[in-house]
Amino acid sequence: MTDPANDSHPTGTFTVKRGLAEMLRGGVIMDVVDAGQAKVAEDAGAVAVMALERVPADIRRDGGVARMSDPALIEGIKAAVTVPVMAKARIGHFAEAQVLAALGVDYIDESEVLTPADEAHHIDKWAYTVPFVCGATNLGEALRRISEGAALIRSKGEAGTGNIVEAVRHLRSILGDIRRVTEADSAELYGWAKDLAAPIGLVQEIAETGRLPVPLFCAGGIATPADASLVMQLGAEAVFVGSGIFKSGNPSAMARAIVEATAHFADADLVAKVSTGLGQAMAGQEIGTLGVHLAERGW
Amino acid sequence: MTVGVLALQGDVREHAAALADLGETVRPVLRPDDLSGLRGLVLPGGESTTLSLLLESSGLFEPLGEALRRGLPVFGTCAGMILLADRVLDGRADQRRFGVIDLTIRRNGYGRQVASFECDVEVAGLGADPLHAVFIRAPVVEESGPGVEVLATLPGPAGQPDHRRPVVCRQGPVLVTAFHPELTGDRRLHQFFVEMTKEERR
């Protein structure tokens, strides 16, 4: 459906890549495995859906290699909803990314939730018209992903656990270091760039603006409306919810409640109201009991 | 007097920054009480399906619709334009909108994200310099009614270059753009809207 009239206009610029992320701010992006779940997500007010083979809790439970979703499922999801469709590719798996680009998805998540395909290299994301989102646990990781062309950063958290503690750690680390960078003098910024293993130009830009050059969303472990309110108050600009919706007792009601709590994150009365009578949230896991830490994938 | 920005979802901060640059006092609008005493309101870019649902659940839909029908000046960009239009093709059947500008809109009419683009647009009344415009999964105006002033257009699709498509439209106190003027530093369209909010008070 590409409009040939636009051939003369530049597409895939960093402005339009980052611009779509800006439009998702204040919203909830929901993990879905098929068209049916995608409909439930859109009906509940999702700003976008994320197609993946299995939700993280199932990847954790069943093990095995987690890969890009079946193209037929992605096509089905695209046909089922009008909101943007994102899809996950393995870290470094540029051929999966090429397939997702060919399928016309709106955003690619180069994701640690899937089994990494390359232990040394992330995808060169500048080579694509389609924008990418990547996870990060700290500011250096976020800036390395941005230097590779990511137009949106999310915390990694610890996906599939229903435990918010890791996402909070990552957000506090990224946002705390941004605050400290803004207080550094021009000579200290070179020290920051060295310590963060990040390009000096991006460090200087953050010192100037006080924020990442792309939006920062939260992912990994959000299971309740109060979790969404927490991370939005900490400074996340939108939330990704994976297992927290379709592993809860009433996915439709949970999805709707998290959408409202994200939009009205500072309104405790409203978060209380939407949290009432939701039924069972997903069963969670203590981080100390985990065999695999997904957040440690990528560098 | 204050200009509001609907703050339920979307790129609220950029609109607020544009209005603040022009010296306006800006109020985020999240609930019905926030509407009182506004001189004008911006509906930002975002996802129109999500905004429609949150307008309903927050109790804003009815009082805001009433304020718009009474002539509250409003500026809608992209999703905001969809919410203000009379007719929307390819939308969800349950999607609510205000219907205060006589346009027929096709959601995501230029295609998916890979077709999102930037270009210069000449806007009537903003001087000779074109405006740099960022179109993101943008809606297409398929038809505009006789009461609508079309202030800027793009050439039509391949094979029908003369079938130009409106990208900036005004009908009385309602201003809409298919693109995102808030994403560039050019404040002329926001300035144009601020002037509209002063006119409508007279």
Coordinates of C-alpha atoms in Angstrom, one line a residue:
Chain A
M1 CA 0.0 0.0 0.0
T2 CA 3.0 2.3 -0.3
D3 CA 1.9 5.4 -2.1
P4 CA 4.0 5.9 -5.2
A5 CA 3.3 9.6 -5.0
N6 CA 5.6 9.7 -2.0
D7 CA 8.6 8.3 -3.8
S8 CA 10.0 11.7 -4.2
H9 CA 9.8 12.4 -0.4
P10 CA 12.3 11.0 2.0
T11 CA 11.1 8.0 4.0
G12 CA 12.8 6.2 6.9
T13 CA 14.5 9.3 8.2
F14 CA 15.4 9.4 11.9
T15 CA 12.7 12.0 12.4
V16 CA 9.9 9.8 11.1
K17 CA 11.3 6.7 13.0
R18 CA 11.5 8.6 16.3
G19 CA 8.3 10.4 15.4
L20 CA 6.2 7.2 15.6
A21 CA 7.7 6.4 19.0
E22 CA 6.7 10.0 20.1
M23 CA 3.1 9.3 19.1
L24 CA 3.0 6.2 21.3
R25 CA 3.9 8.1 24.4
G26 CA 1.5 7.7 27.3
G27 CA 0.3 4.4 25.8
V28 CA 0.5 0.7 26.3
I29 CA 2.1 -1.7 23.8
M30 CA 0.9 -5.2 24.3
D31 CA 2.5 -8.5 23.5
V32 CA 0.3 -10.7 21.4
V33 CA 0.9 -14.1 19.7
D34 CA -2.1 -14.2 17.3
A35 CA -4.8 -12.1 15.7
G36 CA -7.3 -12.9 18.4
Q37 CA -5.1 -11.5 21.2
A38 CA -4.3 -8.5 19.0
K39 CA -8.1 -7.7 18.8
V40 CA -8.4 -8.0 22.5
A41 CA -5.4 -5.6 22.9
E42 CA -6.8 -3.0 20.4
D43 CA -10.3 -3.2 22.0
A44 CA -8.7 -2.4 25.3
G45 CA -7.0 0.7 24.0
A46 CA -3.4 -0.6 23.2
V47 CA -1.5 2.1 21.2
A48 CA 0.4 -0.8 19.4
V49 CA 0.8 -4.5 19.5
M50 CA 4.0 -6.6 19.6
A51 CA 3.9 -9.9 17.7
L52 CA 6.0 -12.7 19.1
E53 CA 6.1 -16.5 19.0
R54 CA 5.3 -17.0 22.7
V55 CA 4.8 -14.6 25.5
P56 CA 7.9 -14.3 27.7
A57 CA 6.4 -16.3 30.6
D58 CA 5.9 -19.3 28.2
I59 CA 9.4 -18.9 26.8
R60 CA 10.7 -19.0 30.3
R61 CA 8.6 -22.1 31.2
D62 CA 9.1 -24.1 28.0
G63 CA 12.7 -23.2 27.2
G64 CA 14.1 -24.0 23.8
V65 CA 15.2 -21.4 21.2
A66 CA 12.8 -18.5 20.9
R67 CA 12.6 -17.0 17.4
M68 CA 10.8 -14.4 15.2
S69 CA 7.1 -15.1 14.9
D70 CA 5.6 -17.1 12.0
P71 CA 5.0 -14.6 9.1
A72 CA 1.4 -15.9 8.7
L73 CA 0.7 -14.9 12.3
I74 CA 2.2 -11.5 11.7
E75 CA 0.1 -11.0 8.5
G76 CA -3.0 -12.1 10.5
I77 CA -2.3 -9.6 13.3
K78 CA -1.7 -6.8 10.7
A79 CA -5.0 -7.6 9.1
A80 CA -6.8 -7.7 12.5
V81 CA -5.9 -4.3 13.9
T82 CA -5.5 -0.7 12.8
V83 CA -2.9 0.3 15.4
P84 CA 0.8 -0.1 14.6
V85 CA 2.2 -3.7 14.6
M86 CA 5.6 -4.3 16.1
A87 CA 7.5 -7.6 15.9
K88 CA 10.5 -9.1 17.6
A89 CA 13.7 -10.2 16.0
R90 CA 16.6 -12.0 17.7
I91 CA 19.6 -9.8 18.8
G92 CA 22.0 -9.7 15.8
H93 CA 19.6 -11.7 13.5
F94 CA 19.6 -9.2 10.6
A95 CA 17.9 -11.7 8.3
E96 CA 14.9 -12.0 10.7
A97 CA 14.8 -8.2 10.7
Q98 CA 14.9 -8.2 6.9
V99 CA 11.9 -10.6 6.8
L100 CA 10.0 -8.4 9.3
A101 CA 10.8 -5.3 7.2
A102 CA 9.6 -7.2 4.1
L103 CA 6.3 -8.0 5.9
G104 CA 5.8 -4.3 6.5
V105 CA 5.7 -4.3 10.3
D106 CA 5.8 -0.8 11.8
Y107 CA 8.6 -1.3 14.4
I108 CA 11.1 -4.1 15.0
D109 CA 12.1 -5.0 18.6
E110 CA 15.6 -6.4 18.6
S111 CA 14.9 -8.3 21.7
E112 CA 16.7 -10.1 24.4
V113 CA 13.5 -12.0 25.1
L114 CA 14.3 -14.1 22.0
T115 CA 17.4 -16.3 21.9
P116 CA 20.3 -14.1 20.7
A117 CA 21.7 -15.0 17.2
D118 CA 25.0 -13.1 17.6
E119 CA 27.1 -12.8 20.8
A120 CA 29.1 -9.8 19.6
H121 CA 27.0 -7.7 17.3
H122 CA 23.7 -6.0 17.4
I123 CA 21.9 -5.3 14.1
D124 CA 23.0 -2.2 12.1
K125 CA 19.7 -0.5 12.4
W126 CA 20.6 2.5 10.2
A127 CA 20.4 0.2 7.2
Y128 CA 16.5 -0.1 7.5
T129 CA 13.6 2.1 6.6
V130 CA 11.6 0.5 9.4
P131 CA 12.4 1.8 12.9
F132 CA 13.8 -0.3 15.7
V133 CA 13.3 -0.4 19.5
C134 CA 16.0 -2.0 21.7
G135 CA 16.2 -2.8 25.4
A136 CA 18.8 -1.4 27.8
T137 CA 19.7 -1.9 31.4
N138 CA 21.8 1.3 31.8
L139 CA 22.7 4.5 30.0
G140 CA 25.7 3.2 28.2
E141 CA 23.8 0.3 26.7
A142 CA 21.0 2.7 25.7
L143 CA 23.5 5.0 23.9
R144 CA 25.2 2.1 22.1
R145 CA 21.8 1.0 20.7
I146 CA 21.0 4.6 19.7
S147 CA 24.4 4.9 18.0
E148 CA 23.4 1.7 16.0
G149 CA 20.2 3.4 14.9
A150 CA 17.6 2.5 17.5
A151 CA 14.8 5.1 17.4
L152 CA 13.3 4.0 20.8
I153 CA 14.8 2.6 24.0
R154 CA 12.9 0.5 26.5
S155 CA 14.2 -0.9 29.8
K156 CA 14.8 -4.6 29.7
G157 CA 13.4 -5.4 33.1
E158 CA 13.1 -9.2 33.5
A159 CA 10.5 -10.3 31.0
G160 CA 8.0 -13.0 31.9
T161 CA 8.5 -12.7 35.6
G162 CA 5.6 -10.4 36.5
N163 CA 8.2 -8.8 38.8
I164 CA 8.8 -5.1 38.3
V165 CA 12.0 -4.9 40.4
E166 CA 14.5 -5.2 37.4
A167 CA 12.6 -2.6 35.3
V168 CA 12.8 -0.2 38.2
R169 CA 16.5 -0.8 38.6
H170 CA 17.1 -0.2 34.9
L171 CA 14.9 3.0 34.7
R172 CA 16.5 4.4 37.8
S173 CA 20.0 3.6 36.5
I174 CA 19.3 5.3 33.1
L175 CA 17.5 8.3 34.4
G176 CA 19.8 8.8 37.4
D177 CA 22.9 8.8 35.1
I178 CA 21.2 11.2 32.7
R179 CA 20.7 13.6 35.7
R180 CA 24.4 13.2 36.7
V181 CA 25.6 13.8 33.1
T182 CA 23.7 17.1 33.0
E183 CA 25.7 18.2 36.1
A184 CA 29.1 17.2 34.6
D185 CA 31.4 19.9 33.1
S186 CA 32.7 19.6 29.5
A187 CA 35.9 17.8 30.5
E188 CA 34.0 15.3 32.6
L189 CA 31.8 14.4 29.7
Y190 CA 34.7 12.6 28.1
G191 CA 35.1 10.6 31.2
W192 CA 31.4 9.7 31.1
A193 CA 31.7 8.7 27.5
K194 CA 34.6 6.4 28.3
D195 CA 32.9 4.9 31.4
L196 CA 29.6 4.4 29.5
A197 CA 31.4 3.0 26.4
A198 CA 29.2 5.4 24.4
P199 CA 29.9 8.0 21.7
I200 CA 30.9 11.4 23.1
G201 CA 28.5 13.2 20.8
L202 CA 25.5 11.5 22.3
V203 CA 26.8 12.1 25.9
Q204 CA 27.2 15.8 25.0
E205 CA 23.7 15.9 23.6
I206 CA 22.3 14.4 26.8
A207 CA 24.2 16.9 28.9
E208 CA 22.6 19.7 26.8
T209 CA 19.0 18.4 26.7
G210 CA 18.7 16.4 29.9
R211 CA 17.0 13.5 28.1
L212 CA 17.8 10.6 25.7
P213 CA 17.6 11.7 22.0
V214 CA 14.8 9.1 21.6
P215 CA 11.8 8.2 23.9
L216 CA 12.4 5.9 26.9
F217 CA 9.7 3.3 27.5
C218 CA 9.5 0.7 30.2
A219 CA 9.3 -3.1 29.6
G220 CA 9.8 -6.2 31.6
G221 CA 7.7 -7.3 34.5
I222 CA 4.7 -5.0 34.4
A223 CA 1.7 -7.0 35.8
T224 CA -0.7 -4.5 37.3
P225 CA -2.1 -1.0 36.8
A226 CA 0.0 0.2 39.8
D227 CA 3.1 -1.2 38.2
A228 CA 2.4 1.0 35.2
S229 CA 1.8 4.0 37.4
L230 CA 5.0 3.4 39.2
V231 CA 7.2 3.3 36.1
M232 CA 5.5 6.3 34.5
Q233 CA 6.0 8.3 37.7
L234 CA 9.7 7.2 37.6
G235 CA 10.0 8.8 34.2
A236 CA 9.1 6.1 31.6
E237 CA 7.1 7.6 28.7
A238 CA 5.0 4.6 27.8
V239 CA 4.9 0.9 28.8
F240 CA 5.2 -2.5 27.1
V241 CA 3.2 -5.2 28.8
G242 CA 4.1 -8.8 27.8
S243 CA 2.9 -11.7 29.9
G244 CA 1.1 -9.4 32.4
I245 CA -2.0 -9.3 30.2
F246 CA -2.6 -12.7 28.7
K247 CA -1.3 -14.6 31.7
S248 CA -3.8 -12.7 34.0
G249 CA -7.2 -14.1 35.1
N250 CA -9.1 -11.6 32.9
P251 CA -6.9 -10.3 30.0
S252 CA -9.4 -7.9 28.6
A253 CA -10.1 -6.2 31.9
M254 CA -6.4 -6.1 32.9
A255 CA -5.5 -4.6 29.6
R256 CA -8.1 -1.9 29.8
A257 CA -7.1 -1.1 33.4
I258 CA -3.4 -0.8 32.6
V259 CA -4.3 1.5 29.6
E260 CA -6.2 3.8 32.0
A261 CA -3.5 3.7 34.7
T262 CA -0.8 4.6 32.2
A263 CA -2.7 7.6 30.9
H264 CA -3.7 8.8 34.4
F265 CA -0.5 7.6 36.1
A266 CA -0.4 10.4 38.6
D267 CA -4.1 10.1 39.7
A268 CA -4.0 7.6 42.6
D269 CA -7.8 7.7 42.9
L270 CA -8.2 6.6 39.3
V271 CA -5.5 3.9 39.6
A272 CA -7.3 2.6 42.7
K273 CA -10.6 2.5 40.9
V274 CA -9.3 0.6 37.8
S275 CA -7.3 -1.8 40.0
T276 CA -10.5 -2.9 41.8
G277 CA -11.9 -6.3 41.1
L278 CA -9.6 -7.2 38.2
G279 CA -9.2 -10.8 39.3
Q280 CA -5.8 -12.6 39.4
A281 CA -2.7 -10.8 38.2
M282 CA -0.2 -13.2 36.6
A283 CA 1.7 -15.4 39.0
G284 CA 5.1 -13.8 39.5
Q285 CA 8.6 -15.0 40.1
E286 CA 11.4 -13.9 42.5
I287 CA 14.4 -12.9 40.5
G288 CA 16.7 -14.9 42.7
T289 CA 15.0 -18.2 41.7
L290 CA 15.5 -17.7 37.9
G291 CA 17.7 -20.0 35.9
V292 CA 18.0 -17.6 32.9
H293 CA 18.3 -13.8 33.2
L294 CA 17.1 -12.4 29.9
A295 CA 18.3 -8.9 30.7
E296 CA 21.9 -10.1 30.6
R297 CA 21.6 -10.8 26.9
G298 CA 23.0 -8.0 24.7
W299 CA 25.7 -5.6 25.8
Chain B
M1 CA -6.5 32.8 29.5
T2 CA -5.0 29.4 28.9
V3 CA -4.6 27.1 26.0
G4 CA -5.2 23.4 26.8
V5 CA -3.5 20.3 25.3
L6 CA -5.4 17.1 25.5
A7 CA -2.9 15.0 27.6
L8 CA -4.4 11.5 27.6
Q9 CA -1.9 10.1 25.2
G10 CA 0.4 11.1 22.4
D11 CA 3.1 13.8 21.8
V12 CA 1.6 16.3 24.3
R13 CA 5.0 17.7 25.4
E14 CA 5.9 19.0 21.9
H15 CA 2.6 20.8 21.5
A16 CA 3.0 22.3 25.0
A17 CA 6.5 23.4 24.2
A18 CA 5.4 25.0 21.0
L19 CA 2.6 27.0 22.7
A20 CA 5.0 28.0 25.6
D21 CA 7.5 29.3 23.1
L22 CA 4.8 31.6 21.9
G23 CA 4.2 32.9 25.4
E24 CA 1.0 31.0 26.0
T25 CA 0.0 29.5 29.4
V26 CA -0.6 25.8 28.8
R27 CA -2.7 23.4 30.7
P28 CA -2.7 19.6 30.2
V29 CA -6.3 18.4 29.9
L30 CA -7.0 15.0 31.5
R31 CA -10.4 15.3 33.1
P32 CA -13.6 17.4 32.6
D33 CA -12.6 20.1 35.2
D34 CA -9.6 20.9 33.1
L35 CA -11.8 22.3 30.3
S36 CA -13.0 25.3 32.3
G37 CA -11.8 28.7 31.1
L38 CA -9.8 27.5 28.1
R39 CA -9.3 29.8 25.2
G40 CA -8.4 27.0 22.8
L41 CA -7.5 23.3 22.8
V42 CA -4.9 21.2 20.9
L43 CA -5.6 17.6 20.1
P44 CA -2.1 16.0 19.7
G45 CA -0.8 13.2 17.6
G46 CA -1.2 9.8 19.1
E47 CA -3.4 6.7 18.4
S48 CA -6.9 7.8 17.6
T49 CA -8.4 4.5 18.8
T50 CA -6.7 4.8 22.2
L51 CA -7.6 8.5 22.4
S52 CA -11.3 7.7 21.6
L53 CA -11.4 5.2 24.4
L54 CA -9.7 7.4 26.9
L55 CA -11.9 10.4 26.0
E56 CA -14.9 8.2 26.9
S57 CA -13.5 6.6 30.1
S58 CA -12.3 10.0 31.4
G59 CA -15.7 11.5 31.0
L60 CA -14.2 14.2 28.7
F61 CA -16.0 13.1 25.5
E62 CA -19.4 14.8 26.2
P63 CA -18.3 18.1 27.8
L64 CA -15.5 18.5 25.2
G65 CA -17.9 17.8 22.3
E66 CA -20.3 20.4 23.7
A67 CA -17.5 23.0 24.1
L68 CA -16.5 22.3 20.4
R69 CA -20.0 22.7 19.2
R70 CA -20.2 26.0 21.1
G71 CA -17.1 27.2 19.1
L72 CA -14.1 26.5 21.3
P73 CA -11.1 26.9 19.0
V74 CA -9.4 23.6 18.4
F75 CA -6.2 22.5 16.6
G76 CA -6.0 18.8 15.7
T77 CA -2.8 17.2 14.3
C78 CA -2.9 13.7 12.7
A79 CA -4.9 11.6 15.3
G80 CA -6.4 14.9 16.5
M81 CA -7.6 15.6 12.9
I82 CA -9.3 12.1 12.8
L83 CA -11.1 12.8 16.1
L84 CA -12.5 16.1 14.7
A85 CA -13.6 14.9 11.3
D86 CA -17.2 14.3 10.3
R87 CA -16.4 11.0 8.5
V88 CA -13.6 8.4 8.9
L89 CA -13.0 5.5 6.5
D90 CA -11.1 2.4 7.6
G91 CA -11.6 3.2 11.3
R92 CA -13.0 1.0 14.0
A93 CA -16.8 1.0 14.0
D94 CA -16.9 1.9 17.7
Q95 CA -14.4 4.8 17.4
R96 CA -15.9 8.0 18.6
R97 CA -15.2 11.4 17.1
F98 CA -16.5 14.9 17.4
G99 CA -17.6 15.6 13.9
V100 CA -16.9 19.4 13.8
I101 CA -15.1 19.7 10.4
D102 CA -16.7 18.6 7.1
L103 CA -14.0 16.1 6.0
T104 CA -13.8 12.5 5.0
I105 CA -10.6 10.9 6.3
R106 CA -8.9 7.7 5.5
R107 CA -6.8 6.5 8.5
N108 CA -3.2 5.6 7.6
G109 CA -4.1 6.6 4.1
Y110 CA -0.5 7.1 3.0
G111 CA 0.4 3.5 4.1
R112 CA 2.2 1.9 7.1
Q113 CA 5.2 3.3 9.0
V114 CA 7.7 2.4 6.2
A115 CA 5.8 4.9 4.0
S116 CA 6.0 7.7 6.6
F117 CA 7.8 10.7 5.1
E118 CA 8.9 14.3 5.3
C119 CA 8.4 17.1 2.7
D120 CA 8.0 20.8 2.4
V121 CA 4.4 22.2 2.2
E122 CA 3.3 25.6 1.1
V123 CA 0.6 26.9 3.5
A124 CA -1.7 29.7 2.5
G125 CA -1.3 32.7 4.8
L126 CA 2.0 31.6 6.4
G127 CA 4.2 33.6 4.0
A128 CA 6.4 32.5 1.1
D129 CA 8.6 30.0 3.0
P130 CA 7.3 26.5 2.8
L131 CA 6.7 24.6 6.1
H132 CA 8.7 21.4 6.7
A133 CA 6.1 18.7 7.4
V134 CA 6.5 15.3 9.0
F135 CA 3.9 12.7 8.1
I136 CA 3.7 9.6 10.3
R137 CA 1.2 6.9 9.4
A138 CA -0.7 10.0 8.3
P139 CA -4.4 10.2 7.5
V140 CA -5.5 11.2 4.0
V141 CA -8.3 13.7 3.5
E142 CA -10.4 12.1 0.7
E143 CA -13.1 14.8 0.6
S144 CA -13.6 18.2 2.0
G145 CA -16.9 20.0 2.2
P146 CA -17.8 23.4 0.7
G147 CA -17.4 25.2 4.1
V148 CA -13.8 24.0 4.6
E149 CA -10.9 26.2 3.7
V150 CA -8.1 24.1 2.3
L151 CA -4.8 25.9 3.3
A152 CA -2.3 23.4 1.9
T153 CA -2.3 20.3 -0.3
L154 CA 0.0 17.5 -1.5
P155 CA -0.1 16.1 -5.1
G156 CA -2.4 13.2 -5.5
P157 CA -1.4 9.5 -5.9
A158 CA 0.5 8.3 -9.0
G159 CA -1.5 8.7 -12.1
Q160 CA -3.8 11.3 -10.5
P161 CA -1.4 14.2 -9.6
D162 CA -4.2 16.7 -10.1
H163 CA -6.3 15.0 -7.5
R164 CA -4.5 17.0 -4.8
R165 CA -4.9 16.0 -1.2
P166 CA -5.6 18.6 1.6
V167 CA -3.1 18.5 4.5
V168 CA -4.1 21.7 6.3
C169 CA -7.7 22.6 6.6
R170 CA -9.8 25.1 8.5
Q171 CA -13.5 25.4 9.2
G172 CA -14.4 28.3 11.5
P173 CA -12.7 27.6 14.9
V174 CA -11.4 24.2 13.8
L175 CA -7.9 23.9 12.4
V176 CA -6.4 20.5 11.4
T177 CA -3.2 19.1 9.9
A178 CA -2.5 15.6 8.6
F179 CA 1.1 16.1 9.6
H180 CA 3.0 17.0 12.8
P181 CA 4.0 20.7 13.0
E182 CA 4.9 20.1 16.6
L183 CA 7.8 17.9 15.6
T184 CA 9.8 20.7 13.9
G185 CA 10.9 24.0 15.4
D186 CA 8.7 26.0 13.0
R187 CA 6.0 27.6 15.2
R188 CA 4.0 29.3 12.4
L189 CA 1.0 27.0 12.5
H190 CA 0.8 27.2 16.3
Q191 CA 1.0 31.0 15.9
F192 CA -1.8 30.8 13.4
F193 CA -3.9 28.8 15.9
V194 CA -3.1 31.2 18.7
E195 CA -4.4 34.0 16.5
M196 CA -7.5 32.0 15.9
T197 CA -8.1 31.7 19.6
K198 CA -8.0 35.4 19.9
E199 CA -10.3 36.0 16.9
E200 CA -13.0 33.7 18.2
R201 CA -13.2 35.5 21.5
R202 CA -14.4 38.7 19.8

